[in-house]
mmCIF file of C-alpha atoms in Angstrom:
data_model
loop_
_atom_site.group_PDB
_atom_site.id
_atom_site.type_symbol
_atom_site.label_atom_id
_atom_site.label_comp_id
_atom_site.label_asym_id
_atom_site.label_seq_id
_atom_site.Cartn_x
_atom_site.Cartn_y
_atom_site.Cartn_z
ATOM 1 C CA MET A 1 265.156 78.780 -38.815
ATOM 2 C CA SER A 2 265.357 80.603 -42.141
ATOM 3 C CA LEU A 3 265.883 84.550 -42.842
ATOM 4 C CA ARG A 4 262.049 84.779 -44.331
ATOM 5 C CA GLN A 5 260.862 83.241 -40.057
ATOM 6 C CA MET A 6 263.586 86.198 -38.964
ATOM 7 C CA GLU A 7 261.561 88.668 -41.579
ATOM 8 C CA TYR A 8 257.545 87.753 -40.870
ATOM 9 C CA PHE A 9 258.208 87.750 -36.410
ATOM 10 C CA LEU A 10 259.827 91.249 -36.555
ATOM 11 C CA THR A 11 257.070 91.680 -38.498
ATOM 12 C CA VAL A 12 254.684 90.945 -36.626
ATOM 13 C CA VAL A 13 256.953 92.720 -33.784
ATOM 14 C CA GLU A 14 256.880 95.352 -35.534
ATOM 15 C CA GLU A 15 253.088 95.605 -35.821
ATOM 16 C CA SER A 16 252.064 94.328 -32.823
ATOM 17 C CA SER A 17 249.839 91.809 -35.170
ATOM 18 C CA PHE A 18 249.644 89.167 -36.950
ATOM 19 C CA THR A 19 246.206 90.287 -39.223
ATOM 20 C CA ARG A 20 248.089 93.203 -40.218
ATOM 21 C CA ALA A 21 252.181 91.860 -40.371
ATOM 22 C CA ALA A 22 250.198 88.827 -43.093
ATOM 23 C CA GLU A 23 248.719 92.151 -44.672
ATOM 24 C CA LEU A 24 252.673 94.426 -46.043
ATOM 25 C CA LEU A 25 254.261 90.168 -46.203
ATOM 26 C CA HIS A 26 251.411 89.751 -48.556
ATOM 27 C CA VAL A 27 250.649 85.923 -47.366
ATOM 28 C CA THR A 28 247.437 83.950 -45.246
ATOM 29 C CA GLN A 29 247.834 84.602 -41.341
ATOM 30 C CA PRO A 30 247.626 80.954 -41.716
ATOM 31 C CA ALA A 31 250.744 80.609 -43.652
ATOM 32 C CA LEU A 32 251.778 83.389 -41.400
ATOM 33 C CA SER A 33 250.972 81.964 -38.269
ATOM 34 C CA HIS A 34 252.844 78.097 -38.484
ATOM 35 C CA GLN A 35 255.968 80.297 -40.411
ATOM 36 C CA ILE A 36 255.814 81.820 -37.180
ATOM 37 C CA LYS A 37 255.311 78.573 -34.655
ATOM 38 C CA ALA A 38 257.853 76.736 -36.631
ATOM 39 C CA LEU A 39 260.591 79.291 -36.001
ATOM 40 C CA GLU A 40 259.891 79.514 -32.271
ATOM 41 C CA LYS A 41 260.303 75.362 -32.538
ATOM 42 C CA SER A 42 263.670 75.598 -33.455
ATOM 43 C CA VAL A 43 264.840 78.580 -31.016
ATOM 44 C CA GLY A 44 263.103 76.072 -28.650
ATOM 45 C CA GLY A 45 259.990 78.398 -26.508
ATOM 46 C CA PRO A 46 257.123 80.942 -27.429
ATOM 47 C CA LEU A 47 259.176 84.104 -28.574
ATOM 48 C CA LEU A 48 255.179 85.810 -28.793
ATOM 49 C CA GLU A 49 252.257 85.616 -26.925
ATOM 50 C CA ARG A 50 248.926 87.347 -27.398
ATOM 51 C CA LEU A 51 247.515 89.854 -25.281
ATOM 52 C CA THR A 52 243.868 92.043 -25.083
ATOM 53 C CA ARG A 53 245.803 94.311 -27.193
ATOM 54 C CA GLY A 54 247.556 93.595 -29.868
ATOM 55 C CA VAL A 55 250.971 90.495 -30.033
ATOM 56 C CA GLY A 56 253.624 90.791 -27.395
ATOM 57 C CA LEU A 57 257.423 89.376 -27.171
ATOM 58 C CA THR A 58 257.994 87.113 -24.475
ATOM 59 C CA PRO A 59 261.814 86.627 -22.181
ATOM 60 C CA MET A 60 263.103 84.758 -25.336
ATOM 61 C CA GLY A 61 261.281 86.948 -27.429
ATOM 62 C CA ARG A 62 263.250 89.873 -26.235
ATOM 63 C CA ALA A 63 266.257 88.804 -26.495
ATOM 64 C CA PHE A 64 266.020 86.803 -29.990
ATOM 65 C CA LEU A 65 264.840 90.332 -31.326
ATOM 66 C CA PRO A 66 268.215 92.157 -31.453
ATOM 67 C CA HIS A 67 269.560 89.157 -33.058
ATOM 68 C CA ALA A 68 266.783 88.989 -35.359
ATOM 69 C CA GLU A 69 266.974 92.791 -36.007
ATOM 70 C CA LEU A 70 270.659 92.209 -36.589
ATOM 71 C CA ALA A 71 271.295 88.941 -39.168
ATOM 72 C CA VAL A 72 268.479 90.167 -41.730
ATOM 73 C CA ARG A 73 269.521 93.369 -41.232
ATOM 74 C CA SER A 74 273.165 92.265 -42.073
ATOM 75 C CA ALA A 75 271.336 89.873 -45.247
ATOM 76 C CA ALA A 76 270.130 93.400 -46.358
ATOM 77 C CA ARG A 77 273.293 95.423 -45.831
ATOM 78 C CA ALA A 78 274.952 92.410 -47.775
ATOM 79 C CA GLN A 79 272.491 92.352 -51.087
ATOM 80 C CA ARG A 80 272.363 95.991 -50.895
ATOM 81 C CA ALA A 81 276.858 96.260 -51.142
ATOM 82 C CA ALA A 82 276.557 93.687 -53.823
ATOM 83 C CA ARG A 83 274.437 95.698 -56.122
ATOM 84 C CA ALA A 84 276.200 98.815 -54.826
ATOM 85 C CA ALA A 85 280.160 97.212 -56.120
ATOM 86 C CA ALA A 86 278.130 96.249 -59.259
ATOM 87 C CA GLY A 87 276.837 99.716 -60.078
ATOM 88 C CA ALA A 88 273.117 98.476 -60.744
ATOM 89 C CA GLU A 89 270.389 100.569 -61.088
ATOM 90 C CA GLY A 90 268.891 99.932 -56.738
ATOM 91 C CA GLY A 91 271.734 99.877 -55.598
ATOM 92 C CA GLU A 92 271.905 101.524 -52.221
ATOM 93 C CA LEU A 93 274.505 102.774 -50.010
ATOM 94 C CA HIS A 94 272.842 103.988 -46.346
ATOM 95 C CA VAL A 95 275.281 106.516 -44.423
ATOM 96 C CA ALA A 96 274.330 107.349 -40.930
ATOM 97 C CA ALA A 97 276.105 110.620 -39.741
ATOM 98 C CA LEU A 98 276.910 113.510 -37.138
ATOM 99 C CA HIS A 99 273.418 115.958 -37.526
ATOM 100 C CA ALA A 100 276.258 118.764 -38.395
ATOM 101 C CA VAL A 101 278.576 116.242 -40.863
ATOM 102 C CA ALA A 102 274.940 115.933 -42.772
ATOM 103 C CA VAL A 103 274.253 120.077 -43.211
ATOM 104 C CA GLY A 104 278.216 121.099 -43.122
ATOM 105 C CA LEU A 105 279.424 118.810 -45.735
ATOM 106 C CA LEU A 106 278.096 115.506 -46.880
ATOM 107 C CA PRO A 107 275.932 117.840 -49.182
ATOM 108 C CA ASP A 108 279.407 118.022 -51.588
ATOM 109 C CA VAL A 109 280.160 114.072 -50.810
ATOM 110 C CA PHE A 110 276.462 113.368 -51.978
ATOM 111 C CA ALA A 111 277.383 115.062 -55.739
ATOM 112 C CA ARG A 112 280.112 114.474 -56.154
ATOM 113 C CA TRP A 113 279.040 110.460 -54.982
ATOM 114 C CA ARG A 114 276.085 110.770 -58.088
ATOM 115 C CA ARG A 115 277.930 112.316 -60.799
ATOM 116 C CA ALA A 116 280.700 109.098 -60.495
ATOM 117 C CA HIS A 117 277.610 106.813 -59.091
ATOM 118 C CA PRO A 118 274.463 107.851 -60.448
ATOM 119 C CA GLY A 119 272.711 104.254 -60.097
ATOM 120 C CA VAL A 120 274.531 103.771 -56.455
ATOM 121 C CA ARG A 121 270.909 105.908 -54.132
ATOM 122 C CA LEU A 122 271.944 106.873 -51.015
ATOM 123 C CA LEU A 123 269.510 108.083 -48.123
ATOM 124 C CA LEU A 124 270.878 109.264 -45.200
ATOM 125 C CA HIS A 125 271.314 108.365 -41.168
ATOM 126 C CA GLU A 126 270.972 111.550 -38.517
ATOM 127 C CA TYR A 127 272.070 111.032 -35.493
ATOM 128 C CA GLY A 128 272.893 113.539 -32.440
ATOM 129 C CA THR A 129 275.869 111.686 -31.268
ATOM 130 C CA THR A 130 279.032 109.414 -31.885
ATOM 131 C CA GLU A 131 277.391 106.434 -29.369
ATOM 132 C CA GLU A 132 274.366 106.450 -32.104
ATOM 133 C CA LEU A 133 276.582 106.295 -35.039
ATOM 134 C CA GLU A 134 278.218 103.310 -33.625
ATOM 135 C CA GLU A 135 274.945 101.772 -31.815
ATOM 136 C CA GLN A 136 273.268 102.437 -35.678
ATOM 137 C CA VAL A 137 275.659 100.568 -37.220
ATOM 138 C CA GLU A 138 277.056 97.427 -35.033
ATOM 139 C CA ARG A 139 272.709 96.996 -34.970
ATOM 140 C CA GLY A 140 273.255 96.824 -39.521
ATOM 141 C CA VAL A 141 271.050 99.963 -40.142
ATOM 142 C CA ALA A 142 273.597 102.442 -42.137
ATOM 143 C CA ASP A 143 276.556 100.546 -43.713
ATOM 144 C CA LEU A 144 279.119 102.989 -42.980
ATOM 145 C CA ALA A 145 278.945 106.029 -40.025
ATOM 146 C CA ILE A 146 280.823 109.731 -40.357
ATOM 147 C CA GLY A 147 281.904 110.881 -37.585
ATOM 148 C CA PRO A 148 285.074 112.177 -34.867
ATOM 149 C CA ARG A 149 287.052 108.868 -33.774
ATOM 150 C CA PRO A 150 284.998 106.512 -32.260
ATOM 151 C CA ARG A 151 286.154 105.650 -28.469
ATOM 152 C CA HIS A 152 284.755 101.690 -28.177
ATOM 153 C CA TRP A 153 284.065 100.373 -31.450
ATOM 154 C CA THR A 154 285.744 97.339 -32.385
ATOM 155 C CA GLY A 155 285.153 97.611 -36.531
ATOM 156 C CA SER A 156 287.226 99.242 -39.279
ATOM 157 C CA VAL A 157 287.998 103.371 -38.597
ATOM 158 C CA THR A 158 289.407 104.978 -41.239
ATOM 159 C CA GLY A 159 290.991 108.556 -40.311
ATOM 160 C CA VAL A 160 290.058 111.005 -43.598
ATOM 161 C CA GLY A 161 290.350 114.804 -42.309
ATOM 162 C CA GLU A 162 289.807 116.948 -39.911
ATOM 163 C CA GLU A 163 287.101 120.066 -38.601
ATOM 164 C CA GLU A 164 288.295 122.439 -37.196
ATOM 165 C CA ILE A 165 285.935 124.233 -34.371
ATOM 166 C CA VAL A 166 285.034 127.730 -34.730
ATOM 167 C CA LEU A 167 282.653 129.794 -33.272
ATOM 168 C CA ALA A 168 279.672 132.257 -34.782
ATOM 169 C CA VAL A 169 278.782 136.104 -32.971
ATOM 170 C CA PRO A 170 276.528 139.191 -34.843
ATOM 171 C CA PHE A 171 278.663 141.078 -37.738
ATOM 172 C CA ASP A 172 277.485 143.698 -35.194
ATOM 173 C CA ASP A 173 279.124 142.460 -32.144
ATOM 174 C CA ARG A 174 282.880 143.899 -31.217
ATOM 175 C CA LEU A 175 285.070 140.557 -32.206
ATOM 176 C CA ALA A 176 283.822 140.680 -35.378
ATOM 177 C CA GLY A 177 285.596 143.007 -37.095
ATOM 178 C CA ARG A 178 288.728 139.866 -36.347
ATOM 179 C CA THR A 179 289.645 136.696 -37.052
ATOM 180 C CA ARG A 180 291.186 134.843 -34.647
ATOM 181 C CA VAL A 181 290.305 135.455 -30.614
ATOM 182 C CA ARG A 182 291.884 133.490 -26.830
ATOM 183 C CA LEU A 183 289.218 131.815 -24.236
ATOM 184 C CA ASP A 184 290.282 133.408 -21.483
ATOM 185 C CA GLU A 185 288.269 137.073 -23.588
ATOM 186 C CA LEU A 186 285.213 135.417 -23.374
ATOM 187 C CA SER A 187 284.895 134.734 -19.561
ATOM 188 C CA GLU A 188 281.880 137.417 -19.751
ATOM 189 C CA LEU A 189 279.682 136.547 -22.444
ATOM 190 C CA ASP A 190 277.122 134.366 -22.900
ATOM 191 C CA TRP A 191 277.101 130.574 -24.741
ATOM 192 C CA VAL A 192 274.115 129.585 -27.439
ATOM 193 C CA ARG A 193 274.547 125.537 -26.341
ATOM 194 C CA CYS A 194 274.036 123.013 -27.711
ATOM 195 C CA ALA A 195 272.413 119.155 -27.303
ATOM 196 C CA MET A 196 275.210 117.267 -29.334
ATOM 197 C CA GLU A 197 278.265 118.988 -27.724
ATOM 198 C CA PRO A 198 281.335 115.949 -27.538
ATOM 199 C CA VAL A 199 282.555 115.124 -24.011
ATOM 200 C CA VAL A 200 285.481 115.473 -23.722
ATOM 201 C CA HIS A 201 287.066 114.132 -19.907
ATOM 202 C CA GLY A 202 284.374 113.222 -18.840
ATOM 203 C CA GLN A 203 283.156 116.906 -19.144
ATOM 204 C CA ARG A 204 280.521 118.387 -22.377
ATOM 205 C CA PHE A 205 283.394 119.798 -24.739
ATOM 206 C CA LEU A 206 282.766 123.324 -24.200
ATOM 207 C CA ASP A 207 281.973 123.343 -19.644
ATOM 208 C CA TRP A 208 285.783 121.382 -20.496
ATOM 209 C CA ALA A 209 287.777 124.704 -22.827
ATOM 210 C CA CYS A 210 286.373 126.982 -20.589
ATOM 211 C CA ALA A 211 288.196 125.635 -17.207
ATOM 212 C CA GLN A 212 291.395 125.094 -18.996
ATOM 213 C CA ALA A 213 290.693 128.950 -19.631
ATOM 214 C CA GLY A 214 289.749 130.064 -15.853
ATOM 215 C CA PHE A 215 285.842 129.920 -16.464
ATOM 216 C CA ALA A 216 282.737 128.542 -16.995
ATOM 217 C CA PRO A 217 280.605 129.203 -19.329
ATOM 218 C CA ARG A 218 277.319 131.206 -18.482
ATOM 219 C CA THR A 219 274.476 129.846 -20.510
ATOM 220 C CA ALA A 220 272.078 131.871 -22.375
ATOM 221 C CA LEU A 221 269.594 128.849 -24.323
ATOM 222 C CA TRP A 222 270.210 125.339 -24.864
ATOM 223 C CA THR A 223 269.013 123.963 -28.572
ATOM 224 C CA GLU A 224 268.526 120.548 -29.949
ATOM 225 C CA HIS A 225 271.483 121.005 -33.240
ATOM 226 C CA THR A 226 274.000 122.565 -33.814
ATOM 227 C CA SER A 227 272.858 123.999 -37.333
ATOM 228 C CA THR A 228 269.623 125.791 -34.349
ATOM 229 C CA ALA A 229 273.008 126.997 -32.090
ATOM 230 C CA VAL A 230 274.503 129.049 -35.249
ATOM 231 C CA ARG A 231 270.930 130.707 -36.307
ATOM 232 C CA MET A 232 271.102 131.935 -32.917
ATOM 233 C CA ALA A 233 274.400 133.519 -31.856
ATOM 234 C CA ALA A 234 273.404 135.321 -35.888
ATOM 235 C CA ALA A 235 270.491 136.893 -34.294
ATOM 236 C CA GLY A 236 272.769 137.949 -31.365
ATOM 237 C CA VAL A 237 271.430 135.709 -28.462
ATOM 238 C CA GLY A 238 274.561 134.392 -27.433
ATOM 239 C CA ILE A 239 277.750 133.217 -28.883
ATOM 240 C CA ALA A 240 278.321 129.634 -30.418
ATOM 241 C CA ALA A 241 281.218 127.228 -30.899
ATOM 242 C CA ALA A 242 280.936 124.797 -34.380
ATOM 243 C CA PRO A 243 282.044 123.462 -37.044
ATOM 244 C CA ALA A 244 283.449 125.356 -39.502
ATOM 245 C CA HIS A 245 281.589 123.699 -42.853
ATOM 246 C CA VAL A 246 278.888 124.393 -40.702
ATOM 247 C CA VAL A 247 279.051 127.985 -40.515
ATOM 248 C CA ARG A 248 280.536 128.511 -42.891
ATOM 249 C CA GLY A 249 279.580 126.165 -45.745
ATOM 250 C CA ALA A 250 275.997 125.834 -45.363
ATOM 251 C CA VAL A 251 274.352 128.013 -41.768
ATOM 252 C CA GLY A 252 276.419 130.629 -40.996
ATOM 253 C CA GLU A 253 275.817 133.169 -44.199
ATOM 254 C CA ASP A 254 274.728 136.254 -41.508
ATOM 255 C CA CYS A 255 277.003 135.550 -38.933
ATOM 256 C CA ALA A 256 280.924 137.096 -38.194
ATOM 257 C CA VAL A 257 283.587 133.519 -37.402
ATOM 258 C CA LEU A 258 286.255 133.371 -35.601
ATOM 259 C CA SER A 259 288.903 131.445 -35.193
ATOM 260 C CA VAL A 260 290.271 129.686 -31.592
ATOM 261 C CA GLU A 261 293.126 130.184 -30.188
ATOM 262 C CA PRO A 262 294.891 127.791 -30.573
ATOM 263 C CA ALA A 263 292.715 126.263 -32.360
ATOM 264 C CA TRP A 264 290.091 123.520 -31.520
ATOM 265 C CA ARG A 265 290.734 120.964 -33.923
ATOM 266 C CA ARG A 266 289.372 117.219 -33.927
ATOM 267 C CA GLU A 267 289.662 114.298 -36.712
ATOM 268 C CA LEU A 268 286.526 113.064 -38.568
ATOM 269 C CA THR A 269 286.627 109.430 -39.285
ATOM 270 C CA VAL A 270 284.662 106.619 -41.070
ATOM 271 C CA PHE A 271 283.703 103.538 -39.082
ATOM 272 C CA ALA A 272 281.698 100.185 -40.630
ATOM 273 C CA ARG A 273 282.132 96.593 -39.045
ATOM 274 C CA SER A 274 284.102 95.455 -42.066
ATOM 275 C CA GLU A 275 286.938 97.671 -44.082
ATOM 276 C CA PRO A 276 285.946 99.539 -46.672
ATOM 277 C CA THR A 277 286.393 97.909 -50.454
ATOM 278 C CA GLY A 278 284.543 98.403 -53.078
ATOM 279 C CA VAL A 279 281.772 100.559 -53.097
ATOM 280 C CA LEU A 280 282.564 101.238 -49.463
ATOM 281 C CA GLY A 281 285.844 101.786 -50.377
ATOM 282 C CA GLU A 282 285.273 104.675 -53.444
ATOM 283 C CA PHE A 283 282.907 105.953 -50.751
ATOM 284 C CA VAL A 284 286.001 106.955 -48.219
ATOM 285 C CA THR A 285 288.137 108.440 -51.429
ATOM 286 C CA VAL A 286 284.946 109.967 -52.003
ATOM 287 C CA MET A 287 284.900 111.404 -48.645
ATOM 288 C CA LYS A 288 288.838 112.467 -48.549
ATOM 289 C CA ALA A 289 288.395 114.392 -51.234
ATOM 290 C CA ALA A 290 285.389 117.020 -50.005
ATOM 291 C CA LEU A 291 287.289 117.373 -47.074
ATOM 292 C CA ALA A 292 290.506 117.873 -48.552
ATOM 293 C CA VAL A 293 288.130 120.922 -50.388
ATOM 294 C CA HIS A 294 286.686 121.842 -46.778
ATOM 295 C CA ALA A 295 290.800 122.121 -45.418
#
């Protein structure tokens, strides 16, 4: 079994066609078929089956697929890390982040990184939940992830700072002249909620926090992205809770910002499959420096 054979297998699966896969791989179809048969012989059974429309996976192929993906991506990640560590032109660093972190913090982080490492290209993968970040780093899609401390991660986790969750309200709102507010003062207000809201103690964060203050939040609108929720709050649809770096530094120029009393804060981390040495360690250093400025 070779890495090339697994790459060929994955390409056939992605294209659902030996013909298209052969074209993409720049090999003849007989040569591709020969490599797939050799792979199937080494694993002990058929991985692919020809269907009326294209090519599908056998039960053995479905079991083999995620491991082949991880092996191929791990090899690519090793090559990227080696080139990036040397500062080689063409070196790449794949970063996974929550959407809110990408919008609010990473522009500054990436600008700092580009000034220090102009030969290392960055690729950003954005996700909605910490669980998705864990899955993508585990699968080898990204070299590292940035987000709240993961609950089930068994690899390296490095704390890089904290983020404050603040409230966004329109400039003409009765609360706009204040800087801080207690949550129990907001029981009669409408809220703009986000599907990316974290889960705390089995509940969405705002439901849990408001329950501690003795009321249930009245939701006026659900959005997909944090940045959208802030823009809706600025327009007067309802009050929104979001990380301070999103509201103050990215999309909140048209709204007033209030801190909750006591403050809502959560840790931000960088996590990876292994200890962040070399280029990964340098990225962690840049991340800490940027967060210190935003603190």
